[in-house]
């Protein structure tokens, strides 16, 4: 429960952002998969099951567990189908209608039996599963296995060509889905054999069912979290870059407010924009003082501090030299960002002690 709700809550913001920006709904589907699975486990908690069944006089907790489980599996299939589509037409035109039909059939069978699934006719508490209840479970297990098997096969096809870290995520997700198929195949086999031979001694193996369910949940959760983990690490790196560049950027944009671009962009684009704005600010400073020939971050930081001090005291600008200090990064934004972070760090150290005369 902790694992599933943690995965669900961690995907709320990406899902809301995707909805707000009108982007594709992969993140919404992934959030739905974990939230549906977490809800299905809520409806297995004995106190909740006992309260719901006693309050309604039906097996509504079991129905809710099955419906949320099917919703979770359908969302997972839709998510995997969307991220592995690569230009082919969407399968959503049959995934969701089929899921709706399956859920409608389960609800109809539940209603036709007077709100019962497992209970035998005339019983007021759970007894050995009634034959019609086993048919209900066959419908449920069929769609659940279809979703897991299809999603697993889609993921499995991309394992070999994926980068190492993503490959690990695909392998874990695929193994989790295989465990889920085995879990339901185990239950489905017992139900089918019992329908054909009511006197069979074949029974479910509780430990086997619990272990395969756990492997399914852990595999899918960890596997699909690896891309999110990579995204999270990238966001932390970008936030650190924005934080370290802030003093230098603030000083330059305070002197040249027209540098800032009023654009609503994502975190990565903000870093790129900030780098460009700092470089434009440095270009403006070359009209106050000639840029240093040195590429040393400490010397460049002192030049920026001194040139800003001169600009604030009213020194009239000349003609920008057009040469911005720093190495030739050949368009490598990552290297340029790292170098400017060093300049910004040194700038915070020398800004308060900057002398009035610029450094040539």
Coordinates of C-alpha atoms in Angstrom, one line a residue:
X1 CA 0.0 0.0 0.0
X2 CA 2.8 2.4 0.9
X3 CA 4.6 1.6 -2.3
X4 CA 1.6 2.0 -4.5
X5 CA 0.3 5.2 -2.9
X6 CA 3.8 6.7 -3.0
X7 CA 4.0 5.9 -6.7
X8 CA 0.5 7.4 -7.2
X9 CA 1.1 10.6 -5.3
X10 CA 4.5 11.1 -7.0
X11 CA 2.8 11.2 -10.4
X12 CA 0.0 13.7 -9.5
X13 CA 2.0 16.8 -10.5
X14 CA 3.2 15.4 -13.9
X15 CA -0.4 14.3 -14.6
X16 CA -1.9 17.7 -13.8
X17 CA 0.8 19.4 -15.8
X18 CA 0.1 17.3 -18.8
X19 CA -3.6 18.1 -18.5
X20 CA -3.0 21.8 -18.1
X21 CA -0.6 22.0 -21.1
X22 CA -2.8 19.9 -23.3
X23 CA -0.1 17.4 -23.9
X24 CA -0.4 13.7 -24.5
X25 CA -2.0 11.8 -21.6
X26 CA 0.8 9.2 -21.0
X27 CA 1.5 10.7 -17.5
X28 CA -2.3 10.7 -16.7
X29 CA -2.5 7.0 -17.7
X30 CA 0.5 6.1 -15.6
X31 CA -1.0 7.9 -12.6
X32 CA -4.3 6.1 -13.2
X33 CA -2.6 2.8 -13.3
X34 CA -1.0 3.2 -9.9
X35 CA -4.0 4.9 -8.3
X36 CA -6.4 2.2 -9.6
X37 CA -4.1 -0.5 -8.3
X38 CA -3.7 1.3 -4.9
X39 CA -7.5 1.6 -4.6
X40 CA -7.9 -2.1 -5.5
X41 CA -5.7 -3.0 -2.5
X42 CA -7.7 -0.7 -0.3
X43 CA -10.7 -2.8 -1.1
X44 CA -8.9 -5.9 0.1
X45 CA -8.4 -4.5 3.7
X46 CA -10.4 -6.8 6.0
X47 CA -12.0 -3.9 8.0
X48 CA -13.1 -2.1 4.8
X49 CA -14.4 -5.3 3.2
X50 CA -16.3 -6.3 6.4
X51 CA -17.8 -2.8 6.8
X52 CA -18.9 -2.4 3.2
X53 CA -20.3 -5.9 2.9
X54 CA -22.2 -5.6 6.2
X55 CA -23.5 -2.2 5.4
X56 CA -24.8 -3.1 1.9
X57 CA -25.5 -6.8 2.4
X58 CA -23.6 -7.5 -0.8
X59 CA -20.1 -8.2 -1.9
X60 CA -19.6 -4.6 -3.1
X61 CA -16.1 -4.5 -1.8
X62 CA -15.1 -7.3 -4.1
X63 CA -16.8 -5.7 -7.0
X64 CA -14.9 -2.4 -6.3
X65 CA -11.6 -4.3 -6.0
X66 CA -12.2 -5.9 -9.4
X67 CA -13.3 -2.7 -11.2
X68 CA -10.4 -0.6 -9.9
X69 CA -8.0 -3.4 -10.7
X70 CA -9.3 -3.6 -14.3
X71 CA -9.1 0.2 -14.5
X72 CA -5.5 0.1 -13.4
X73 CA -4.6 -2.7 -15.9
X74 CA -6.3 -0.8 -18.7
X75 CA -4.5 2.5 -17.9
X76 CA -1.2 0.6 -17.8
X77 CA -1.9 -0.9 -21.2
X78 CA -2.9 2.5 -22.6
X79 CA 0.3 4.0 -21.2
X80 CA 2.6 1.4 -22.6
X81 CA 0.8 1.5 -26.0
X82 CA 1.2 5.2 -26.2
X83 CA 4.9 5.4 -25.3
X84 CA 5.7 2.5 -27.7
X85 CA 3.5 3.5 -30.6
X86 CA 6.1 5.3 -32.7
X87 CA 3.8 6.6 -35.4
X88 CA 1.3 3.8 -35.8
X89 CA -2.3 4.4 -35.2
X90 CA -3.6 4.4 -31.6
X91 CA -5.2 1.3 -30.2
X92 CA -7.2 3.5 -27.8
X93 CA -10.2 3.0 -30.1
X94 CA -10.5 -0.6 -28.9
X95 CA -8.7 -0.6 -25.5
X96 CA -11.1 1.6 -23.7
X97 CA -14.4 0.3 -25.3
X98 CA -13.4 -3.2 -24.6
X99 CA -12.6 -2.3 -21.0
X100 CA -15.9 -0.6 -20.7
X101 CA -17.8 -3.7 -22.0
X102 CA -15.9 -6.0 -19.6
X103 CA -16.7 -3.7 -16.6
X104 CA -20.4 -3.5 -17.7
X105 CA -20.6 -7.3 -17.9
X106 CA -19.1 -7.7 -14.4
X107 CA -21.6 -5.1 -13.0
X108 CA -24.5 -6.8 -14.7
X109 CA -23.5 -10.2 -13.4
X110 CA -23.1 -8.7 -9.9
X111 CA -26.6 -7.1 -10.1
X112 CA -28.2 -10.3 -11.5
X113 CA -26.9 -12.3 -8.6
X114 CA -28.3 -9.8 -6.1
X115 CA -25.0 -8.2 -5.3
X116 CA -23.1 -11.5 -4.9
X117 CA -20.0 -12.9 -6.5
X118 CA -18.5 -15.6 -4.3
X119 CA -21.5 -16.4 -2.1
X120 CA -23.5 -19.5 -2.9
X121 CA -27.2 -19.1 -3.3
X122 CA -29.1 -18.5 -0.1
X123 CA -26.0 -17.7 1.9
X124 CA -25.6 -14.4 3.9
X125 CA -21.8 -14.6 4.3
X126 CA -18.9 -15.8 2.1
X127 CA -18.9 -19.6 1.4
X128 CA -17.1 -21.6 -1.3
X129 CA -17.5 -19.7 -4.6
X130 CA -20.7 -20.3 -6.6
X131 CA -20.4 -21.5 -10.2
X132 CA -21.7 -18.2 -11.6
X133 CA -19.1 -16.4 -9.4
X134 CA -16.4 -18.5 -11.2
X135 CA -17.7 -17.4 -14.6
X136 CA -17.6 -13.8 -13.3
X137 CA -14.0 -14.3 -12.3
X138 CA -13.1 -15.8 -15.7
X139 CA -14.3 -12.6 -17.4
X140 CA -12.3 -10.5 -14.9
X141 CA -9.1 -12.6 -15.3
X142 CA -9.4 -12.7 -19.1
X143 CA -9.2 -8.9 -19.5
X144 CA -6.6 -8.5 -16.7
X145 CA -4.3 -11.1 -18.3
X146 CA -4.9 -9.5 -21.8
X147 CA -3.8 -6.1 -20.5
X148 CA -0.7 -7.4 -18.7
X149 CA 0.4 -9.7 -21.5
X150 CA 0.0 -7.1 -24.2
X151 CA 1.8 -4.4 -22.2
X152 CA 4.6 -6.8 -21.3
X153 CA 5.1 -7.9 -24.9
X154 CA 5.3 -4.2 -26.0
X155 CA 7.9 -3.4 -23.3
X156 CA 9.8 -6.6 -24.0
X157 CA 10.3 -5.7 -27.7
X158 CA 12.3 -2.6 -26.8
X159 CA 14.6 -4.1 -24.2
X160 CA 17.5 -4.9 -26.5
X161 CA 17.9 -1.5 -28.1
X162 CA 17.3 0.6 -25.0
X163 CA 20.0 2.5 -23.1
X164 CA 21.3 0.5 -20.0
X165 CA 19.3 2.3 -17.4
X166 CA 16.1 2.4 -19.4
X167 CA 16.7 -1.3 -20.3
X168 CA 16.7 -2.2 -16.6
X169 CA 13.4 -0.4 -16.2
X170 CA 11.9 -2.3 -19.2
X171 CA 13.2 -5.6 -17.9
X172 CA 11.7 -5.0 -14.4
X173 CA 8.4 -3.8 -15.9
X174 CA 8.2 -6.8 -18.2
X175 CA 9.0 -9.3 -15.4
X176 CA 6.4 -7.6 -13.2
X177 CA 3.8 -8.0 -16.0
X178 CA 4.8 -11.7 -16.5
X179 CA 4.3 -12.3 -12.8
X180 CA 0.9 -10.7 -13.0
X181 CA -0.1 -12.9 -15.9
X182 CA 1.1 -16.0 -13.9
X183 CA -0.8 -14.8 -10.9
X184 CA -4.1 -14.5 -12.8
X185 CA -3.5 -17.7 -14.8
X186 CA -3.1 -19.6 -11.6
X187 CA -6.5 -18.4 -10.4
X188 CA -8.1 -18.7 -13.8
X189 CA -7.0 -22.3 -14.1
X190 CA -8.5 -23.3 -10.8
X191 CA -11.8 -21.6 -11.6
X192 CA -12.0 -23.2 -15.1
X193 CA -11.2 -26.7 -13.8
X194 CA -13.7 -26.3 -10.9
X195 CA -16.4 -25.3 -13.4
X196 CA -15.7 -28.4 -15.5
X197 CA -15.3 -30.7 -12.5
X198 CA -17.0 -29.5 -9.3
X199 CA -15.5 -32.4 -7.4
X200 CA -11.9 -31.5 -8.3
X201 CA -9.4 -31.2 -5.4
X202 CA -7.4 -28.5 -7.3
X203 CA -7.2 -25.4 -5.1
X204 CA -5.4 -22.1 -5.2
X205 CA -2.0 -21.9 -3.5
X206 CA -2.2 -18.8 -1.3
X207 CA 1.6 -18.3 -0.9
X208 CA 2.1 -18.6 -4.7
X209 CA -0.6 -16.1 -5.3
X210 CA 0.7 -13.6 -2.8
X211 CA 4.3 -13.9 -4.1
X212 CA 3.4 -13.4 -7.8
X213 CA 1.2 -10.5 -6.9
X214 CA 4.0 -8.9 -4.9
X215 CA 6.5 -9.4 -7.8
X216 CA 4.0 -7.9 -10.2
X217 CA 3.5 -4.8 -8.1
X218 CA 7.2 -4.3 -7.3
X219 CA 8.4 -5.0 -10.8
X220 CA 5.9 -2.6 -12.5
X221 CA 6.4 0.1 -9.8
X222 CA 10.2 0.1 -9.9
X223 CA 10.4 -0.4 -13.7
X224 CA 8.1 2.5 -14.6
X225 CA 9.8 4.7 -11.9
X226 CA 13.2 4.6 -13.5
X227 CA 12.3 7.1 -16.3
X228 CA 10.7 9.3 -13.6
X229 CA 13.8 8.9 -11.5
X230 CA 16.0 10.1 -14.4
X231 CA 13.6 13.0 -15.0
X232 CA 13.8 13.9 -11.3
X233 CA 17.6 13.8 -11.3
X234 CA 17.6 16.1 -14.4
X235 CA 15.2 18.5 -12.7
X236 CA 17.4 18.6 -9.6
X237 CA 20.4 19.4 -11.7
X238 CA 18.5 22.2 -13.6
X239 CA 17.2 23.7 -10.3
X240 CA 20.8 23.7 -9.0
X241 CA 22.0 25.4 -12.1
X242 CA 19.3 28.1 -11.8
X243 CA 20.1 28.6 -8.2
X244 CA 23.8 29.0 -8.8
X245 CA 23.4 31.3 -11.8
X246 CA 20.8 33.5 -10.0
X247 CA 23.3 36.0 -8.4
X248 CA 25.1 36.7 -11.7
X249 CA 21.8 36.8 -13.7
X250 CA 20.1 39.1 -11.1
X251 CA 23.0 41.6 -11.3
X252 CA 23.1 41.7 -15.1
X253 CA 19.3 41.9 -15.5
X254 CA 19.1 44.6 -12.9
X255 CA 21.5 46.7 -15.0
X256 CA 19.9 45.6 -18.3
X257 CA 16.3 44.8 -17.7
X258 CA 15.5 44.4 -21.4
X259 CA 17.5 41.1 -21.4
X260 CA 14.8 39.1 -19.8
X261 CA 12.4 37.2 -22.1
X262 CA 8.8 37.0 -20.7
X263 CA 8.2 33.4 -21.8
X264 CA 6.5 30.6 -19.9
X265 CA 8.8 27.6 -20.5
X266 CA 9.7 24.4 -18.7
X267 CA 12.6 24.1 -16.3
X268 CA 15.2 23.0 -18.8
X269 CA 14.3 25.8 -21.2
X270 CA 14.6 28.3 -18.3
X271 CA 18.2 27.2 -17.7
X272 CA 19.0 27.6 -21.4
X273 CA 17.3 31.0 -21.4
X274 CA 19.2 32.1 -18.3
X275 CA 22.5 31.2 -19.9
X276 CA 21.6 33.1 -23.1
X277 CA 20.5 36.2 -21.0
X278 CA 23.8 36.1 -19.0
X279 CA 25.8 36.0 -22.2
X280 CA 23.8 38.9 -23.6
X281 CA 24.5 40.8 -20.4
X282 CA 28.2 40.1 -20.8
X283 CA 28.0 41.3 -24.4
X284 CA 26.5 44.6 -23.2
X285 CA 29.2 45.0 -20.6
X286 CA 31.9 44.9 -23.4
X287 CA 30.6 48.4 -24.2
X288 CA 31.7 49.5 -20.7
X289 CA 35.0 47.6 -20.5
X290 CA 37.0 45.4 -22.8
X291 CA 36.4 41.7 -22.0
X292 CA 39.4 39.9 -20.5
X293 CA 41.3 37.5 -22.7
X294 CA 41.5 35.0 -19.8
X295 CA 38.9 32.2 -19.6
X296 CA 39.5 31.7 -15.9
X297 CA 36.1 31.9 -14.2
X298 CA 37.5 34.0 -11.3
X299 CA 39.0 36.6 -13.6
X300 CA 35.8 36.8 -15.7
X301 CA 33.7 37.1 -12.5
X302 CA 35.9 40.1 -11.4
X303 CA 35.6 41.7 -14.8
X304 CA 31.8 41.4 -14.7
X305 CA 31.7 42.9 -11.1
X306 CA 33.9 45.8 -12.0
X307 CA 32.2 46.5 -15.3
X308 CA 28.8 46.5 -13.6
X309 CA 30.2 48.9 -10.9
X310 CA 31.4 51.2 -13.6
X311 CA 28.0 51.0 -15.4
X312 CA 26.2 51.9 -12.2
X313 CA 28.3 54.9 -11.6
X314 CA 27.3 56.3 -14.9
X315 CA 30.2 55.6 -17.2
X316 CA 28.9 56.2 -20.7
X317 CA 28.8 53.0 -22.9
X318 CA 30.9 52.7 -25.9
X319 CA 30.6 50.2 -28.7
X320 CA 30.3 46.5 -27.7
X321 CA 33.4 44.7 -28.8
X322 CA 31.3 41.6 -29.8
X323 CA 33.7 39.3 -28.0
X324 CA 32.2 37.6 -25.0
X325 CA 34.6 36.2 -22.5
X326 CA 34.9 32.4 -22.1
X327 CA 36.0 29.4 -24.1
X328 CA 34.5 28.4 -27.4
X329 CA 31.9 25.8 -26.4
X330 CA 30.9 25.0 -30.0
X331 CA 27.2 25.0 -29.1
X332 CA 27.6 22.6 -26.2
X333 CA 25.0 24.1 -23.8
X334 CA 25.9 21.8 -21.0
X335 CA 29.6 22.8 -20.9
X336 CA 28.7 26.5 -21.2
X337 CA 26.3 26.2 -18.3
X338 CA 28.9 24.5 -16.1
X339 CA 31.4 27.2 -16.9
X340 CA 28.9 30.0 -16.2
X341 CA 28.1 28.3 -12.9
X342 CA 31.7 28.6 -11.9
X343 CA 31.7 32.3 -13.0
X344 CA 28.6 32.9 -10.9
X345 CA 30.1 31.2 -7.8
X346 CA 33.2 33.4 -8.1
X347 CA 31.0 36.5 -8.8
X348 CA 29.3 36.1 -5.4
X349 CA 32.7 36.1 -3.8
X350 CA 34.1 39.2 -5.6
X351 CA 30.9 41.3 -6.1
X352 CA 31.0 43.0 -2.8
X353 CA 34.7 43.7 -3.1
X354 CA 34.7 44.8 -6.7
X355 CA 36.8 47.9 -7.5
X356 CA 35.6 50.8 -9.6
X357 CA 38.2 50.4 -12.4
X358 CA 37.4 47.7 -14.9
X359 CA 39.8 44.8 -15.6
X360 CA 41.1 44.7 -19.1

